[in-house]
PDB file of C-alpha atoms in Angstrom:
ATOM      1  CA  GLU R 285       3.253  -1.912  12.024  1.00  0.00           C
ATOM      2  CA  VAL R 286       4.077  -3.604   8.959  1.00  0.00           C
ATOM      3  CA  GLN R 287       6.001  -0.964   6.449  1.00  0.00           C
ATOM      4  CA  VAL R 288       8.059  -1.526   3.624  1.00  0.00           C
ATOM      5  CA  VAL R 289       9.790   1.339   2.224  1.00  0.00           C
ATOM      6  CA  GLU R 290      11.065   1.684  -1.961  1.00  0.00           C
ATOM      7  CA  SER R 291      14.488   3.747  -2.501  1.00  0.00           C
ATOM      8  CA  GLY R 292      16.993   3.978  -5.240  1.00  0.00           C
ATOM      9  CA  GLY R 293      14.635   5.265  -8.329  1.00  0.00           C
ATOM     10  CA  GLY R 294      15.593   7.595 -10.873  1.00  0.00           C
ATOM     11  CA  LEU R 295      16.698   8.972 -14.582  1.00  0.00           C
ATOM     12  CA  VAL R 296      19.010   6.457 -16.755  1.00  0.00           C
ATOM     13  CA  GLN R 297      19.541   6.404 -19.920  1.00  0.00           C
ATOM     14  CA  PRO R 298      18.622   3.470 -22.313  1.00  0.00           C
ATOM     15  CA  GLY R 299      20.980   0.409 -21.854  1.00  0.00           C
ATOM     16  CA  GLY R 300      21.787   1.657 -18.333  1.00  0.00           C
ATOM     17  CA  SER R 301      21.244  -0.357 -14.805  1.00  0.00           C
ATOM     18  CA  LEU R 302      19.641   1.034 -11.861  1.00  0.00           C
ATOM     19  CA  ARG R 303      19.141  -0.730  -8.608  1.00  0.00           C
ATOM     20  CA  LEU R 304      16.490  -0.824  -6.357  1.00  0.00           C
ATOM     21  CA  SER R 305      16.060  -1.594  -2.208  1.00  0.00           C
ATOM     22  CA  CYS R 306      13.266  -1.684  -0.436  1.00  0.00           C
ATOM     23  CA  ALA R 307      13.443  -1.386   3.275  1.00  0.00           C
ATOM     24  CA  ALA R 308      11.322  -3.698   5.557  1.00  0.00           C
ATOM     25  CA  SER R 309      10.125  -3.552   9.244  1.00  0.00           C
ATOM     26  CA  GLY R 310       7.552  -4.770  11.671  1.00  0.00           C
ATOM     27  CA  PHE R 311       7.321  -8.163  10.576  1.00  0.00           C
ATOM     28  CA  THR R 312       9.710 -11.349  10.323  1.00  0.00           C
ATOM     29  CA  PHE R 313      11.172 -10.488   6.964  1.00  0.00           C
ATOM     30  CA  SER R 314      12.770 -14.119   6.845  1.00  0.00           C
ATOM     31  CA  SER R 315       9.752 -15.810   6.775  1.00  0.00           C
ATOM     32  CA  TYR R 316       7.703 -14.199   3.871  1.00  0.00           C
ATOM     33  CA  TRP R 317       7.878 -14.325   0.011  1.00  0.00           C
ATOM     34  CA  MET R 318       8.528 -10.835  -1.296  1.00  0.00           C
ATOM     35  CA  SER R 319       7.643  -9.125  -4.209  1.00  0.00           C
ATOM     36  CA  TRP R 320       8.373  -6.021  -7.212  1.00  0.00           C
ATOM     37  CA  VAL R 321       5.233  -4.959  -9.012  1.00  0.00           C
ATOM     38  CA  ARG R 322       5.269  -1.810 -11.254  1.00  0.00           C
ATOM     39  CA  GLN R 323       2.966  -0.003 -13.231  1.00  0.00           C
ATOM     40  CA  ALA R 324       4.022   2.118 -16.050  1.00  0.00           C
ATOM     41  CA  PRO R 325       2.181   5.836 -16.486  1.00  0.00           C
ATOM     42  CA  GLY R 326      -1.069   5.422 -16.904  1.00  0.00           C
ATOM     43  CA  LYS R 327      -1.507   1.806 -17.213  1.00  0.00           C
ATOM     44  CA  GLY R 328      -2.493  -1.316 -14.985  1.00  0.00           C
ATOM     45  CA  LEU R 329      -0.044  -3.074 -12.358  1.00  0.00           C
ATOM     46  CA  GLU R 330       2.262  -5.744 -13.592  1.00  0.00           C
ATOM     47  CA  TRP R 331       4.296  -8.170 -11.807  1.00  0.00           C
ATOM     48  CA  VAL R 332       7.970  -8.112 -12.166  1.00  0.00           C
ATOM     49  CA  ALA R 333       9.377 -11.408  -9.909  1.00  0.00           C
ATOM     50  CA  ASN R 334       8.808 -13.230  -6.875  1.00  0.00           C
ATOM     51  CA  ILE R 335      11.251 -14.702  -4.097  1.00  0.00           C
ATOM     52  CA  LYS R 336      10.876 -17.326  -1.961  1.00  0.00           C
ATOM     53  CA  HIS R 337      11.807 -16.017   1.967  1.00  0.00           C
ATOM     54  CA  ASP R 338      14.753 -18.340   2.130  1.00  0.00           C
ATOM     55  CA  ALA R 339      16.100 -16.650  -1.253  1.00  0.00           C
ATOM     56  CA  ASP R 340      16.482 -20.137  -2.707  1.00  0.00           C
ATOM     57  CA  GLU R 341      13.823 -19.771  -6.038  1.00  0.00           C
ATOM     58  CA  LYS R 342      13.248 -16.467  -7.586  1.00  0.00           C
ATOM     59  CA  TYR R 343      10.260 -16.340 -10.722  1.00  0.00           C
ATOM     60  CA  TYR R 344      10.564 -12.966 -13.335  1.00  0.00           C
ATOM     61  CA  VAL R 345       7.606 -11.968 -15.511  1.00  0.00           C
ATOM     62  CA  ASP R 346       9.243 -13.160 -19.118  1.00  0.00           C
ATOM     63  CA  SER R 347       9.901  -9.346 -20.590  1.00  0.00           C
ATOM     64  CA  VAL R 348      12.587  -8.928 -17.778  1.00  0.00           C
ATOM     65  CA  LYS R 349      13.834 -12.212 -17.545  1.00  0.00           C
ATOM     66  CA  GLY R 350      18.006 -12.093 -18.499  1.00  0.00           C
ATOM     67  CA  ARG R 351      18.452  -8.106 -17.459  1.00  0.00           C
ATOM     68  CA  PHE R 352      16.150  -8.092 -13.788  1.00  0.00           C
ATOM     69  CA  THR R 353      17.812 -10.135 -10.546  1.00  0.00           C
ATOM     70  CA  ILE R 354      15.818 -10.014  -7.595  1.00  0.00           C
ATOM     71  CA  SER R 355      17.729 -10.240  -3.866  1.00  0.00           C
ATOM     72  CA  ARG R 356      16.885 -10.020  -0.656  1.00  0.00           C
ATOM     73  CA  ASP R 357      19.463  -9.592   2.798  1.00  0.00           C
ATOM     74  CA  ASN R 358      17.667 -11.108   5.816  1.00  0.00           C
ATOM     75  CA  ALA R 359      19.824  -9.886   8.500  1.00  0.00           C
ATOM     76  CA  LYS R 360      19.358  -6.289   7.255  1.00  0.00           C
ATOM     77  CA  ASN R 361      15.273  -6.910   6.155  1.00  0.00           C
ATOM     78  CA  SER R 362      16.058  -5.313   2.961  1.00  0.00           C
ATOM     79  CA  LEU R 363      14.701  -6.363  -0.818  1.00  0.00           C
ATOM     80  CA  SER R 364      16.669  -5.476  -3.839  1.00  0.00           C
ATOM     81  CA  LEU R 365      15.970  -5.168  -7.639  1.00  0.00           C
ATOM     82  CA  GLN R 366      18.785  -5.201 -10.278  1.00  0.00           C
ATOM     83  CA  MET R 367      18.020  -3.868 -13.705  1.00  0.00           C
ATOM     84  CA  ASN R 368      20.326  -3.924 -16.360  1.00  0.00           C
ATOM     85  CA  SER R 369      19.647  -2.927 -19.996  1.00  0.00           C
ATOM     86  CA  LEU R 370      17.356  -0.852 -19.157  1.00  0.00           C
ATOM     87  CA  ARG R 371      14.237   0.072 -21.821  1.00  0.00           C
ATOM     88  CA  ALA R 372      12.337   2.835 -22.319  1.00  0.00           C
ATOM     89  CA  GLU R 373       9.172   0.372 -21.934  1.00  0.00           C
ATOM     90  CA  ASP R 374      10.923  -0.588 -18.203  1.00  0.00           C
ATOM     91  CA  THR R 375       9.970   3.280 -17.090  1.00  0.00           C
ATOM     92  CA  ALA R 376       7.261   3.063 -14.431  1.00  0.00           C
ATOM     93  CA  VAL R 377       6.933   3.464 -10.698  1.00  0.00           C
ATOM     94  CA  TYR R 378       8.289   0.105  -8.612  1.00  0.00           C
ATOM     95  CA  TYR R 379       6.639  -0.783  -5.434  1.00  0.00           C
ATOM     96  CA  CYS R 380       7.726  -3.335  -3.299  1.00  0.00           C
ATOM     97  CA  ALA R 381       5.347  -5.850  -1.756  1.00  0.00           C
ATOM     98  CA  ARG R 382       5.084  -8.772   0.891  1.00  0.00           C
ATOM     99  CA  LEU R 383       3.257 -11.554  -0.672  1.00  0.00           C
ATOM    100  CA  MET R 384       1.384 -13.500   1.350  1.00  0.00           C
ATOM    101  CA  GLY R 385       0.027 -17.240   0.098  1.00  0.00           C
ATOM    102  CA  TYR R 386       0.124 -16.840  -4.025  1.00  0.00           C
ATOM    103  CA  SER R 387      -1.998 -13.846  -5.107  1.00  0.00           C
ATOM    104  CA  LYS R 388      -2.158 -11.924  -1.946  1.00  0.00           C
ATOM    105  CA  PHE R 389      -0.125  -9.050  -1.786  1.00  0.00           C
ATOM    106  CA  ASP R 390      -0.850  -7.587   1.676  1.00  0.00           C
ATOM    107  CA  TYR R 391       1.413  -4.806   1.944  1.00  0.00           C
ATOM    108  CA  TRP R 392       3.009  -2.422  -0.367  1.00  0.00           C
ATOM    109  CA  GLY R 393       5.760   0.525  -0.409  1.00  0.00           C
ATOM    110  CA  PRO R 394       4.746   3.855  -1.560  1.00  0.00           C
ATOM    111  CA  GLY R 395       6.725   3.100  -4.868  1.00  0.00           C
ATOM    112  CA  THR R 396       9.763   4.676  -6.436  1.00  0.00           C
ATOM    113  CA  LEU R 397       9.550   5.566 -10.096  1.00  0.00           C
ATOM    114  CA  VAL R 398      12.185   4.694 -12.357  1.00  0.00           C
ATOM    115  CA  THR R 399      12.369   6.545 -15.648  1.00  0.00           C
ATOM    116  CA  VAL R 400      14.479   5.279 -18.840  1.00  0.00           C
ATOM    117  CA  SER R 401      14.857   8.017 -21.332  1.00  0.00           C
ATOM    118  CA  SER R 402      17.916   9.653 -23.285  1.00  0.00           C
TER     119      SER R 402
ATOM    120  CA  GLN P 144       1.565 -14.154 -19.032  1.00  0.00           C
ATOM    121  CA  SER P 145      -1.356 -12.735 -20.450  1.00  0.00           C
ATOM    122  CA  ALA P 146      -2.224  -9.940 -18.604  1.00  0.00           C
ATOM    123  CA  LEU P 147      -6.163 -10.521 -17.295  1.00  0.00           C
ATOM    124  CA  THR P 148      -9.060  -8.357 -19.234  1.00  0.00           C
ATOM    125  CA  GLN P 149     -10.663  -5.608 -16.963  1.00  0.00           C
ATOM    126  CA  PRO P 150     -13.248  -2.953 -18.308  1.00  0.00           C
ATOM    127  CA  ALA P 151     -11.676   0.565 -18.720  1.00  0.00           C
ATOM    128  CA  SER P 152     -13.951   1.896 -16.808  1.00  0.00           C
ATOM    129  CA  VAL P 153     -17.060   1.310 -14.715  1.00  0.00           C
ATOM    130  CA  SER P 154     -19.446   4.185 -13.092  1.00  0.00           C
ATOM    131  CA  GLY P 155     -22.543   4.126 -10.413  1.00  0.00           C
ATOM    132  CA  SER P 156     -24.803   6.487  -8.482  1.00  0.00           C
ATOM    133  CA  PRO P 157     -23.994   6.815  -4.406  1.00  0.00           C
ATOM    134  CA  GLY P 158     -26.103   3.704  -2.770  1.00  0.00           C
ATOM    135  CA  GLN P 159     -26.084   1.773  -6.051  1.00  0.00           C
ATOM    136  CA  SER P 160     -24.059  -1.528  -6.611  1.00  0.00           C
ATOM    137  CA  ILE P 161     -21.462  -2.343  -9.252  1.00  0.00           C
ATOM    138  CA  THR P 162     -19.976  -5.063 -10.254  1.00  0.00           C
ATOM    139  CA  ILE P 163     -15.948  -5.502 -12.329  1.00  0.00           C
ATOM    140  CA  SER P 164     -15.307  -8.082 -14.220  1.00  0.00           C
ATOM    141  CA  CYS P 165     -11.938  -9.802 -14.571  1.00  0.00           C
ATOM    142  CA  THR P 166     -11.630 -12.482 -16.969  1.00  0.00           C
ATOM    143  CA  GLY P 167      -8.646 -15.120 -17.506  1.00  0.00           C
ATOM    144  CA  THR P 168      -7.988 -18.138 -19.139  1.00  0.00           C
ATOM    145  CA  SER P 169      -7.908 -22.053 -17.865  1.00  0.00           C
ATOM    146  CA  SER P 170      -4.489 -21.139 -17.319  1.00  0.00           C
ATOM    147  CA  ASP P 171      -4.972 -18.992 -14.593  1.00  0.00           C
ATOM    148  CA  VAL P 172      -8.604 -17.450 -13.308  1.00  0.00           C
ATOM    149  CA  GLY P 173     -10.231 -21.017 -14.413  1.00  0.00           C
ATOM    150  CA  SER P 174      -7.331 -23.080 -12.769  1.00  0.00           C
ATOM    151  CA  TYR P 175      -7.352 -21.625  -9.666  1.00  0.00           C
ATOM    152  CA  ASN P 176      -9.223 -19.996  -6.869  1.00  0.00           C
ATOM    153  CA  LEU P 177      -6.630 -17.376  -5.675  1.00  0.00           C
ATOM    154  CA  VAL P 178      -7.702 -13.831  -7.544  1.00  0.00           C
ATOM    155  CA  SER P 179      -7.380 -10.956  -5.472  1.00  0.00           C
ATOM    156  CA  TRP P 180      -8.390  -7.298  -6.086  1.00  0.00           C
ATOM    157  CA  TYR P 181      -6.672  -3.780  -5.121  1.00  0.00           C
ATOM    158  CA  GLN P 182      -8.654  -0.851  -4.852  1.00  0.00           C
ATOM    159  CA  GLN P 183      -5.834   1.843  -6.153  1.00  0.00           C
ATOM    160  CA  HIS P 184      -6.783   6.064  -5.529  1.00  0.00           C
ATOM    161  CA  PRO P 185      -4.391   8.320  -7.338  1.00  0.00           C
ATOM    162  CA  GLY P 186      -0.796   8.771  -6.282  1.00  0.00           C
ATOM    163  CA  LYS P 187      -1.714   5.873  -3.396  1.00  0.00           C
ATOM    164  CA  ALA P 188      -0.156   2.547  -3.095  1.00  0.00           C
ATOM    165  CA  PRO P 189      -2.821  -0.306  -3.944  1.00  0.00           C
ATOM    166  CA  LYS P 190      -4.474  -1.615  -1.139  1.00  0.00           C
ATOM    167  CA  LEU P 191      -5.693  -5.578  -0.869  1.00  0.00           C
ATOM    168  CA  ILE P 192      -9.428  -5.679  -0.749  1.00  0.00           C
ATOM    169  CA  ILE P 193     -10.382  -9.172  -1.515  1.00  0.00           C
ATOM    170  CA  TYR P 194      -8.320 -12.471  -1.633  1.00  0.00           C
ATOM    171  CA  ASP P 195      -8.657 -15.860  -2.444  1.00  0.00           C
ATOM    172  CA  GLY P 196     -11.579 -15.182  -4.358  1.00  0.00           C
ATOM    173  CA  SER P 197     -13.748 -13.974  -2.166  1.00  0.00           C
ATOM    174  CA  LYS P 198     -12.056 -13.567   1.662  1.00  0.00           C
ATOM    175  CA  ARG P 199     -11.448  -9.918   2.878  1.00  0.00           C
ATOM    176  CA  PRO P 200      -9.009  -8.694   5.150  1.00  0.00           C
ATOM    177  CA  SER P 201      -9.655  -7.267   8.426  1.00  0.00           C
ATOM    178  CA  GLY P 202     -10.822  -3.620   8.111  1.00  0.00           C
ATOM    179  CA  VAL P 203     -11.967  -3.865   4.792  1.00  0.00           C
ATOM    180  CA  SER P 204     -15.984  -3.145   4.456  1.00  0.00           C
ATOM    181  CA  ASN P 205     -18.448  -6.155   3.435  1.00  0.00           C
ATOM    182  CA  ARG P 206     -19.612  -3.720   0.863  1.00  0.00           C
ATOM    183  CA  PHE P 207     -16.859  -5.625  -1.372  1.00  0.00           C
ATOM    184  CA  SER P 208     -17.394  -8.815  -2.103  1.00  0.00           C
ATOM    185  CA  GLY P 209     -15.600 -11.674  -4.737  1.00  0.00           C
ATOM    186  CA  SER P 210     -16.774 -14.157  -6.721  1.00  0.00           C
ATOM    187  CA  LYS P 211     -15.929 -16.342  -9.867  1.00  0.00           C
ATOM    188  CA  SER P 212     -17.396 -18.468 -12.330  1.00  0.00           C
ATOM    189  CA  GLY P 213     -15.339 -20.421 -14.786  1.00  0.00           C
ATOM    190  CA  ASN P 214     -12.199 -18.186 -16.091  1.00  0.00           C
ATOM    191  CA  THR P 215     -13.926 -15.073 -14.746  1.00  0.00           C
ATOM    192  CA  ALA P 216     -13.927 -13.349 -11.627  1.00  0.00           C
ATOM    193  CA  SER P 217     -15.835 -10.466 -10.277  1.00  0.00           C
ATOM    194  CA  LEU P 218     -15.719  -7.819  -7.758  1.00  0.00           C
ATOM    195  CA  THR P 219     -19.010  -6.266  -6.307  1.00  0.00           C
ATOM    196  CA  ILE P 220     -19.503  -2.997  -4.470  1.00  0.00           C
ATOM    197  CA  SER P 221     -22.632  -2.558  -2.686  1.00  0.00           C
ATOM    198  CA  GLY P 222     -24.050   0.431  -1.557  1.00  0.00           C
ATOM    199  CA  LEU P 223     -21.687   2.858  -3.717  1.00  0.00           C
ATOM    200  CA  GLN P 224     -19.834   5.738  -1.398  1.00  0.00           C
ATOM    201  CA  ALA P 225     -18.062   8.594  -2.769  1.00  0.00           C
ATOM    202  CA  GLU P 226     -14.901   7.376  -1.146  1.00  0.00           C
ATOM    203  CA  ASP P 227     -15.142   4.037  -3.941  1.00  0.00           C
ATOM    204  CA  GLU P 228     -14.419   6.182  -6.669  1.00  0.00           C
ATOM    205  CA  ALA P 229     -10.244   4.554  -7.119  1.00  0.00           C
ATOM    206  CA  ASP P 230      -8.986   2.391  -9.388  1.00  0.00           C
ATOM    207  CA  TYR P 231      -9.572  -1.195  -9.148  1.00  0.00           C
ATOM    208  CA  HIS P 232      -6.708  -4.006 -10.192  1.00  0.00           C
ATOM    209  CA  CYS P 233      -7.472  -7.828 -10.209  1.00  0.00           C
ATOM    210  CA  CYS P 234      -4.677 -10.410  -9.939  1.00  0.00           C
ATOM    211  CA  SER P 235      -4.617 -14.183 -10.812  1.00  0.00           C
ATOM    212  CA  TYR P 236      -2.183 -17.174  -9.448  1.00  0.00           C
ATOM    213  CA  ALA P 237      -0.828 -18.371 -13.126  1.00  0.00           C
ATOM    214  CA  GLY P 238       1.353 -21.469 -11.740  1.00  0.00           C
ATOM    215  CA  SER P 239       4.643 -21.887 -10.968  1.00  0.00           C
ATOM    216  CA  SER P 240       4.756 -19.208  -8.462  1.00  0.00           C
ATOM    217  CA  THR P 241       3.654 -16.351 -11.313  1.00  0.00           C
ATOM    218  CA  VAL P 242       1.061 -14.072 -10.949  1.00  0.00           C
ATOM    219  CA  VAL P 243      -0.773 -11.925 -13.218  1.00  0.00           C
ATOM    220  CA  PHE P 244      -2.719  -8.719 -13.234  1.00  0.00           C
ATOM    221  CA  GLY P 245      -5.420  -6.637 -14.785  1.00  0.00           C
ATOM    222  CA  GLY P 246      -5.412  -3.948 -16.618  1.00  0.00           C
ATOM    223  CA  GLY P 247      -7.512  -2.295 -14.362  1.00  0.00           C
ATOM    224  CA  THR P 248     -10.765  -0.807 -13.900  1.00  0.00           C
ATOM    225  CA  LYS P 249     -11.511   3.122 -13.288  1.00  0.00           C
ATOM    226  CA  LEU P 250     -14.782   3.671 -11.321  1.00  0.00           C
ATOM    227  CA  THR P 251     -16.524   6.711 -10.944  1.00  0.00           C
ATOM    228  CA  VAL P 252     -18.875   7.424  -8.318  1.00  0.00           C
ATOM    229  CA  LEU P 253     -21.372  10.037  -9.619  1.00  0.00           C
TER     230      LEU P 253
END
């Protein structure tokens, strides 16, 4: 059974840093693109970042470029999101998702909540 | 990277059909037949229900269908059931390995 599970969320002050992790199982992790998608309270989904299966290519939404870094460890079936210089508007539930094709997110984790507040 | 436009809410009675629109631009929806749709119940993760414009994953009811005309994609749910009450999100490929989501639509089954 395919599973992805996020961890690492929490409360952080503006300007602070946080690292999210996603543990994957039930599929050949190293063969798939992976993504982070977030959802601010009461709002729609927002794509954050994609990473190619071999980590050779990474893509970000403009609002996080230069602040967030997506990475993966295929030996550990793990995806990460390093978030620096956090802002109040980064407050959201962050989802890890498997990306099949160009816009097909076929498996999602339960999400982890990040709250940026003083 | 502007969000796709969806109506904030739609409603329908059991057994009826409803359609949710998703309007983008010639840079995303209009350029690719790569729109996906997600159903999200409160407090739950999104679930893929339509991909590549009109394809259904295994296990998704054939009451869900997708289509596209120009810069607008649509999700139609026929034979509305109480369990269909949820938020629905559209997503389109936007080129250069990026995607864009819509703002989400809340479906109420009356």
